[in-house]
């Protein structure tokens, strides 16, 4: 029989496979040739009157552009895409030819945003995209490809703000624990192209955006900071965030100047009648595929939520309590006082975390209906946040897995969980883009015995966590066997977590 680890890997890879750019685009995009050619996207038709242009930015956009060019053929006039530094070489090395453009492509590729931070190269690409958009007429069609990571790859600060100044401000916000939504609201307010700017510059051309979402709830104006969507935020929202993180009083002069002269109201939605934004792939789609796979492997599979968010230590506690409850169910102790206490704690924590789409009561009822012999797989997706305290190397997925391991260890040590045995348990957390923080790992696995085994190797898990150094821990522990290393996947829909449990 396959190990839980092999099962977890197969679920993760199938989830990522379903949101790979080429199959996703080929399912959604067609070109109908004939008298007046039409671009068909899902069930919408867009006439190609004169010229068809393509621009794109994001971690998955190279593969999306390669598939789009294959579909559009000679109808494509010109394209410019901004993609992460080194991605062409990485995909070439990984033998992923289908994600690379053909030798005589009409699409110009600009690589930038090293370590997912806006830089001079990304700015050069953004300026080229801006110039292309500004030159379009009412008879042109602009196809825009957008995926996660697009924000860093489309930096065009409103003059006189310098890229370094905007960058420094974003870093300060991130280090103080600002959520991705908050970072994007600030970035949009200070940007020429974000917050609908690109769509406005391309007017009067028809703009069709194909979007791979990496944001909880798929809000169009937040994904890649919404370059083709009407922004629902104003300069007031930006000022509120800067106040919340105590940054209002040490802003560069240029930022103060732009903020004081920004329009107080967002652009009216009716000014976007020339734009169609279409979401092609999301975390929800990836989880649906993983669930199908899990059921195929014989698991009772349940999806917790595609919108798990919150501080990583609190989310780890949620998963720990859920695993303990599952474990009790497997050892037929679920109905006792320990089960009741855990259930109460779990419901309270879930309520505090405000996770959209999470109906724990319903989930727990579904679990109660299962016999103890049926293996269970619980899937979830979303994106946690880490408040950096230390100087270590890690990523939110590795830290989440390590914290879950520590929580399970402590529960066993205090007798809050029945002894191991009778069932095996595995927890996996991984980033669908194949990168977790500044490391080559996508995430990590853990099991209830992880911390006890680490202690025998002389590794102090709590010390690693205090220093936000989960990657170093997993690299040193059992030769890195618990790291999830996939290489770049060429796509990105946030993170996926899986809990697998089965009787021995």
Short mmCIF file of N, CA and C in Angstrom, two decimals, residues 309-436:
data_model
loop_
_atom_site.label_atom_id
_atom_site.label_comp_id
_atom_site.label_asym_id
_atom_site.label_seq_id
_atom_site.Cartn_x
_atom_site.Cartn_y
_atom_site.Cartn_z
N UNK A 309 -7.11 31.85 6.38
CA UNK A 309 -6.21 32.99 6.53
C UNK A 309 -6.03 33.27 8.02
N UNK A 310 -5.02 34.08 8.32
CA UNK A 310 -4.77 34.42 9.72
C UNK A 310 -3.32 34.16 10.07
N UNK A 311 -2.96 34.54 11.27
CA UNK A 311 -1.59 34.40 11.75
C UNK A 311 -1.26 32.92 11.84
N UNK A 312 -0.06 32.56 11.38
CA UNK A 312 0.30 31.15 11.19
C UNK A 312 0.18 30.32 12.47
N UNK A 313 0.49 30.90 13.64
CA UNK A 313 0.44 30.11 14.88
C UNK A 313 -1.01 29.77 15.25
N UNK A 314 -1.93 30.69 14.95
CA UNK A 314 -3.35 30.44 15.26
C UNK A 314 -3.95 29.41 14.31
N UNK A 315 -3.56 29.51 13.04
CA UNK A 315 -4.05 28.53 12.06
C UNK A 315 -3.49 27.14 12.40
N UNK A 316 -2.23 27.10 12.87
CA UNK A 316 -1.63 25.82 13.28
C UNK A 316 -2.43 25.21 14.44
N UNK A 317 -2.86 26.05 15.38
CA UNK A 317 -3.65 25.56 16.52
C UNK A 317 -4.97 24.96 16.02
N UNK A 318 -5.59 25.63 15.04
CA UNK A 318 -6.84 25.13 14.46
C UNK A 318 -6.63 23.72 13.87
N UNK A 319 -5.56 23.57 13.08
CA UNK A 319 -5.28 22.26 12.48
C UNK A 319 -4.97 21.20 13.54
N UNK A 320 -4.21 21.60 14.57
CA UNK A 320 -3.86 20.65 15.65
C UNK A 320 -5.11 20.12 16.33
N UNK A 321 -6.02 21.04 16.66
CA UNK A 321 -7.24 20.63 17.37
C UNK A 321 -8.10 19.74 16.48
N UNK A 322 -8.12 20.05 15.20
CA UNK A 322 -8.90 19.24 14.26
C UNK A 322 -8.29 17.83 14.16
N UNK A 323 -6.97 17.76 14.08
CA UNK A 323 -6.29 16.46 13.99
C UNK A 323 -6.53 15.65 15.27
N UNK A 324 -6.47 16.30 16.45
CA UNK A 324 -6.71 15.59 17.71
C UNK A 324 -8.13 15.02 17.75
N UNK A 325 -9.07 15.81 17.27
CA UNK A 325 -10.46 15.38 17.26
C UNK A 325 -10.63 14.18 16.31
N UNK A 326 -10.00 14.27 15.15
CA UNK A 326 -10.04 13.15 14.19
C UNK A 326 -9.44 11.90 14.82
N UNK A 327 -8.32 12.10 15.51
CA UNK A 327 -7.61 10.99 16.15
C UNK A 327 -8.50 10.32 17.18
N UNK A 328 -9.20 11.13 17.99
CA UNK A 328 -10.10 10.58 19.00
C UNK A 328 -11.21 9.76 18.33
N UNK A 329 -11.70 10.27 17.21
CA UNK A 329 -12.74 9.55 16.47
C UNK A 329 -12.25 8.18 16.05
N UNK A 330 -10.97 8.14 15.64
CA UNK A 330 -10.38 6.88 15.17
C UNK A 330 -10.15 5.90 16.32
N UNK A 331 -9.95 6.43 17.52
CA UNK A 331 -9.68 5.53 18.65
C UNK A 331 -10.96 5.37 19.47
N UNK A 332 -12.09 5.70 18.83
CA UNK A 332 -13.45 5.61 19.41
C UNK A 332 -13.58 6.23 20.79
N UNK A 333 -12.83 7.33 21.00
CA UNK A 333 -12.96 8.08 22.26
C UNK A 333 -13.63 9.42 22.00
N UNK A 334 -14.10 9.61 20.76
CA UNK A 334 -14.59 10.92 20.33
C UNK A 334 -15.74 11.47 21.15
N UNK A 335 -16.53 10.58 21.75
CA UNK A 335 -17.72 11.08 22.45
C UNK A 335 -17.47 11.54 23.87
N UNK A 336 -16.27 11.32 24.41
CA UNK A 336 -16.00 11.62 25.82
C UNK A 336 -15.80 13.09 26.11
N UNK A 337 -15.49 13.42 27.39
CA UNK A 337 -15.29 14.82 27.78
C UNK A 337 -14.16 15.49 27.00
N UNK A 338 -13.10 14.74 26.69
CA UNK A 338 -11.97 15.31 25.94
C UNK A 338 -12.44 15.77 24.56
N UNK A 339 -13.27 14.94 23.93
CA UNK A 339 -13.81 15.28 22.61
C UNK A 339 -14.67 16.54 22.68
N UNK A 340 -15.50 16.63 23.71
CA UNK A 340 -16.38 17.80 23.87
C UNK A 340 -15.56 19.08 24.05
N UNK A 341 -14.51 18.96 24.88
CA UNK A 341 -13.65 20.14 25.15
C UNK A 341 -12.96 20.60 23.86
N UNK A 342 -12.40 19.63 23.13
CA UNK A 342 -11.72 19.95 21.87
C UNK A 342 -12.68 20.59 20.87
N UNK A 343 -13.89 20.01 20.79
CA UNK A 343 -14.88 20.53 19.85
C UNK A 343 -15.21 21.99 20.19
N UNK A 344 -15.40 22.25 21.47
CA UNK A 344 -15.70 23.62 21.92
C UNK A 344 -14.59 24.60 21.58
N UNK A 345 -13.34 24.18 21.88
CA UNK A 345 -12.17 25.04 21.58
C UNK A 345 -12.06 25.32 20.09
N UNK A 346 -12.31 24.27 19.31
CA UNK A 346 -12.17 24.36 17.86
C UNK A 346 -13.19 25.34 17.28
N UNK A 347 -14.43 25.22 17.73
CA UNK A 347 -15.49 26.11 17.23
C UNK A 347 -15.21 27.56 17.60
N UNK A 348 -14.68 27.75 18.82
CA UNK A 348 -14.37 29.12 19.27
C UNK A 348 -13.25 29.74 18.42
N UNK A 349 -12.20 28.95 18.20
CA UNK A 349 -11.06 29.44 17.41
C UNK A 349 -11.49 29.74 15.97
N UNK A 350 -12.30 28.86 15.40
CA UNK A 350 -12.77 29.06 14.03
C UNK A 350 -13.56 30.36 13.94
N UNK A 351 -14.37 30.63 14.96
CA UNK A 351 -15.17 31.87 14.96
C UNK A 351 -14.25 33.09 15.03
N UNK A 352 -13.18 33.00 15.83
CA UNK A 352 -12.25 34.14 15.98
C UNK A 352 -11.46 34.40 14.69
N UNK A 353 -11.16 33.31 13.95
CA UNK A 353 -10.35 33.46 12.73
C UNK A 353 -11.15 34.01 11.55
N UNK A 354 -12.49 33.98 11.65
CA UNK A 354 -13.35 34.50 10.57
C UNK A 354 -12.95 33.95 9.21
N UNK A 355 -12.88 32.62 9.09
CA UNK A 355 -12.48 32.03 7.81
C UNK A 355 -13.71 31.89 6.91
N UNK A 356 -13.73 32.59 5.76
CA UNK A 356 -14.91 32.51 4.88
C UNK A 356 -15.15 31.06 4.41
N UNK A 357 -16.40 30.70 4.32
CA UNK A 357 -16.75 29.38 3.77
C UNK A 357 -16.51 28.22 4.72
N UNK A 358 -16.13 28.50 5.96
CA UNK A 358 -15.83 27.42 6.89
C UNK A 358 -17.06 27.12 7.75
N UNK A 359 -17.66 25.93 7.54
CA UNK A 359 -18.79 25.51 8.36
C UNK A 359 -18.34 24.30 9.18
N UNK A 360 -17.75 24.57 10.34
CA UNK A 360 -17.16 23.50 11.16
C UNK A 360 -18.21 22.53 11.68
N UNK A 361 -19.35 23.07 12.09
CA UNK A 361 -20.42 22.21 12.62
C UNK A 361 -20.75 21.12 11.60
N UNK A 362 -20.93 21.58 10.35
CA UNK A 362 -21.31 20.66 9.27
C UNK A 362 -20.19 19.64 9.04
N UNK A 363 -18.95 20.12 9.07
CA UNK A 363 -17.80 19.24 8.86
C UNK A 363 -17.73 18.17 9.95
N UNK A 364 -17.90 18.60 11.21
CA UNK A 364 -17.81 17.66 12.33
C UNK A 364 -18.94 16.63 12.27
N UNK A 365 -20.11 17.08 11.84
CA UNK A 365 -21.23 16.14 11.69
C UNK A 365 -20.92 15.09 10.63
N UNK A 366 -20.36 15.56 9.50
CA UNK A 366 -20.01 14.64 8.41
C UNK A 366 -18.98 13.62 8.89
N UNK A 367 -18.04 14.08 9.72
CA UNK A 367 -17.00 13.17 10.24
C UNK A 367 -17.59 12.14 11.19
N UNK A 368 -18.59 12.56 11.98
CA UNK A 368 -19.19 11.64 12.95
C UNK A 368 -19.90 10.48 12.25
N UNK A 369 -20.39 10.77 11.03
CA UNK A 369 -21.11 9.72 10.30
C UNK A 369 -20.20 8.66 9.72
N UNK A 370 -18.87 8.84 9.82
CA UNK A 370 -17.93 7.90 9.19
C UNK A 370 -17.51 6.82 10.19
N UNK A 371 -17.34 5.63 9.69
CA UNK A 371 -16.85 4.55 10.56
C UNK A 371 -15.37 4.72 10.81
N UNK A 372 -14.83 4.13 11.90
CA UNK A 372 -13.41 4.32 12.24
C UNK A 372 -12.46 3.66 11.24
N UNK A 373 -13.01 2.82 10.33
CA UNK A 373 -12.11 2.15 9.38
C UNK A 373 -11.89 2.96 8.11
N UNK A 374 -12.66 4.02 7.93
CA UNK A 374 -12.58 4.77 6.68
C UNK A 374 -11.49 5.84 6.79
N UNK A 375 -10.45 5.76 5.93
CA UNK A 375 -9.44 6.83 5.99
C UNK A 375 -10.06 8.19 5.65
N UNK A 376 -9.57 9.23 6.29
CA UNK A 376 -10.13 10.57 6.11
C UNK A 376 -9.08 11.53 5.55
N UNK A 377 -9.52 12.37 4.62
CA UNK A 377 -8.64 13.41 4.08
C UNK A 377 -9.37 14.74 4.19
N UNK A 378 -8.76 15.68 4.91
CA UNK A 378 -9.34 17.02 5.00
C UNK A 378 -8.43 17.97 4.23
N UNK A 379 -9.03 18.71 3.30
CA UNK A 379 -8.27 19.62 2.44
C UNK A 379 -8.65 21.06 2.73
N UNK A 380 -7.69 21.95 2.56
CA UNK A 380 -7.97 23.37 2.74
C UNK A 380 -6.99 24.16 1.90
N UNK A 381 -7.32 25.43 1.68
CA UNK A 381 -6.41 26.28 0.92
C UNK A 381 -6.53 27.71 1.43
N UNK A 382 -5.63 28.56 0.97
CA UNK A 382 -5.66 29.95 1.39
C UNK A 382 -4.24 30.46 1.57
N UNK A 383 -4.08 31.39 2.50
CA UNK A 383 -2.75 31.96 2.71
C UNK A 383 -2.65 32.53 4.12
N UNK A 384 -1.72 31.98 4.88
CA UNK A 384 -1.52 32.47 6.25
C UNK A 384 -0.52 33.63 6.23
N UNK A 385 -0.42 34.34 7.36
CA UNK A 385 0.59 35.40 7.46
C UNK A 385 1.53 35.08 8.62
N UNK A 386 2.79 35.47 8.46
CA UNK A 386 3.79 35.25 9.50
C UNK A 386 4.29 36.61 9.97
N UNK A 387 4.24 36.85 11.27
CA UNK A 387 4.86 38.07 11.81
C UNK A 387 6.31 37.73 12.15
N UNK A 388 7.21 38.33 11.42
CA UNK A 388 8.63 37.98 11.59
C UNK A 388 9.18 38.49 12.91
N UNK A 389 9.72 37.55 13.70
CA UNK A 389 10.39 37.92 14.96
C UNK A 389 11.89 37.69 14.83
N UNK A 390 12.25 36.70 13.99
CA UNK A 390 13.66 36.28 13.92
C UNK A 390 14.28 36.60 12.58
N UNK A 391 15.47 36.03 12.37
CA UNK A 391 16.23 36.34 11.15
C UNK A 391 16.48 35.07 10.35
N UNK A 392 15.73 34.00 10.67
CA UNK A 392 15.96 32.71 10.01
C UNK A 392 15.40 32.67 8.60
N UNK A 393 15.51 31.48 8.01
CA UNK A 393 15.04 31.29 6.64
C UNK A 393 13.88 30.30 6.69
N UNK A 394 12.78 30.69 6.11
CA UNK A 394 11.63 29.78 6.14
C UNK A 394 10.60 30.29 5.17
N UNK A 395 9.38 29.83 5.33
CA UNK A 395 8.26 30.29 4.54
C UNK A 395 7.02 29.93 5.32
N UNK A 396 5.88 30.52 4.95
CA UNK A 396 4.69 30.32 5.80
C UNK A 396 4.25 28.85 5.84
N UNK A 397 4.45 28.11 4.73
CA UNK A 397 4.02 26.70 4.71
C UNK A 397 4.89 25.83 5.60
N UNK A 398 6.21 26.05 5.53
CA UNK A 398 7.12 25.26 6.37
C UNK A 398 6.89 25.59 7.84
N UNK A 399 6.67 26.88 8.13
CA UNK A 399 6.44 27.27 9.52
C UNK A 399 5.12 26.68 10.02
N UNK A 400 4.10 26.67 9.16
CA UNK A 400 2.81 26.10 9.55
C UNK A 400 2.97 24.61 9.87
N UNK A 401 3.66 23.88 9.01
CA UNK A 401 3.85 22.44 9.23
C UNK A 401 4.62 22.19 10.53
N UNK A 402 5.64 23.00 10.77
CA UNK A 402 6.45 22.81 11.98
C UNK A 402 5.64 23.13 13.23
N UNK A 403 4.83 24.17 13.16
CA UNK A 403 3.99 24.54 14.31
C UNK A 403 2.92 23.47 14.59
N UNK A 404 2.38 22.88 13.52
CA UNK A 404 1.41 21.79 13.71
C UNK A 404 2.11 20.61 14.39
N UNK A 405 3.33 20.30 13.93
CA UNK A 405 4.10 19.21 14.55
C UNK A 405 4.33 19.46 16.03
N UNK A 406 4.68 20.70 16.37
CA UNK A 406 4.94 21.04 17.77
C UNK A 406 3.65 20.96 18.60
N UNK A 407 2.56 21.44 18.04
CA UNK A 407 1.27 21.40 18.74
C UNK A 407 0.84 19.97 19.04
N UNK A 408 1.02 19.07 18.08
CA UNK A 408 0.63 17.67 18.28
C UNK A 408 1.52 17.02 19.35
N UNK A 409 2.80 17.40 19.33
CA UNK A 409 3.74 16.86 20.33
C UNK A 409 3.33 17.30 21.74
N UNK A 410 2.99 18.58 21.87
CA UNK A 410 2.60 19.10 23.20
C UNK A 410 1.31 18.45 23.68
N UNK A 411 0.37 18.24 22.76
CA UNK A 411 -0.91 17.62 23.14
C UNK A 411 -0.67 16.20 23.66
N UNK A 412 0.27 15.49 23.04
CA UNK A 412 0.59 14.13 23.52
C UNK A 412 1.26 14.18 24.89
N UNK A 413 2.18 15.14 25.03
CA UNK A 413 2.96 15.24 26.28
C UNK A 413 2.06 15.56 27.47
N UNK A 414 0.99 16.34 27.25
CA UNK A 414 0.13 16.72 28.38
C UNK A 414 -1.04 15.76 28.54
N UNK A 415 -1.05 14.72 27.68
CA UNK A 415 -2.15 13.75 27.78
C UNK A 415 -3.45 14.29 27.20
N UNK A 416 -3.39 15.42 26.52
CA UNK A 416 -4.61 15.99 25.92
C UNK A 416 -4.98 15.23 24.65
N UNK A 417 -4.12 14.30 24.25
CA UNK A 417 -4.43 13.49 23.08
C UNK A 417 -4.14 12.05 23.45
N UNK A 418 -4.97 11.13 23.00
CA UNK A 418 -4.73 9.74 23.35
C UNK A 418 -3.41 9.30 22.72
N UNK A 419 -2.74 8.30 23.29
CA UNK A 419 -1.43 7.92 22.76
C UNK A 419 -1.52 7.53 21.30
N UNK A 420 -0.40 7.69 20.62
CA UNK A 420 -0.37 7.33 19.20
C UNK A 420 -0.57 5.84 19.05
N UNK A 421 -0.67 5.40 17.82
CA UNK A 421 -0.94 4.00 17.61
C UNK A 421 -2.36 3.91 17.11
N UNK A 422 -2.69 2.81 16.52
CA UNK A 422 -4.03 2.57 15.96
C UNK A 422 -4.33 3.42 14.74
N UNK A 423 -3.65 4.54 14.59
CA UNK A 423 -3.85 5.27 13.33
C UNK A 423 -2.59 6.08 13.01
N UNK A 424 -2.40 6.36 11.72
CA UNK A 424 -1.27 7.21 11.32
C UNK A 424 -1.82 8.52 10.76
N UNK A 425 -1.04 9.57 10.97
CA UNK A 425 -1.50 10.92 10.65
C UNK A 425 -0.40 11.66 9.90
N UNK A 426 -0.79 12.42 8.88
CA UNK A 426 0.18 13.25 8.17
C UNK A 426 -0.46 14.60 7.86
N UNK A 427 0.32 15.66 8.02
CA UNK A 427 -0.13 17.01 7.66
C UNK A 427 0.83 17.55 6.61
N UNK A 428 0.28 18.16 5.57
CA UNK A 428 1.11 18.74 4.50
C UNK A 428 0.63 20.17 4.24
N UNK A 429 1.58 21.08 4.07
CA UNK A 429 1.23 22.43 3.62
C UNK A 429 2.22 22.84 2.54
N UNK A 430 1.70 23.30 1.39
CA UNK A 430 2.60 23.67 0.29
C UNK A 430 2.06 24.80 -0.56
N UNK A 431 2.97 25.59 -1.12
CA UNK A 431 2.61 26.68 -2.03
C UNK A 431 2.48 26.14 -3.44
N UNK A 432 1.39 26.45 -4.12
CA UNK A 432 1.16 25.89 -5.46
C UNK A 432 2.14 26.42 -6.51
N UNK A 433 2.86 27.51 -6.17
CA UNK A 433 3.85 28.02 -7.14
C UNK A 433 5.19 27.30 -7.01
N UNK A 434 5.30 26.41 -6.01
CA UNK A 434 6.54 25.65 -5.84
C UNK A 434 7.60 26.39 -5.04
N UNK A 435 7.24 27.57 -4.52
CA UNK A 435 8.20 28.36 -3.74
C UNK A 435 7.57 28.80 -2.44
N UNK A 436 8.26 28.53 -1.33
CA UNK A 436 7.75 28.96 -0.03
C UNK A 436 8.75 29.92 0.58
#
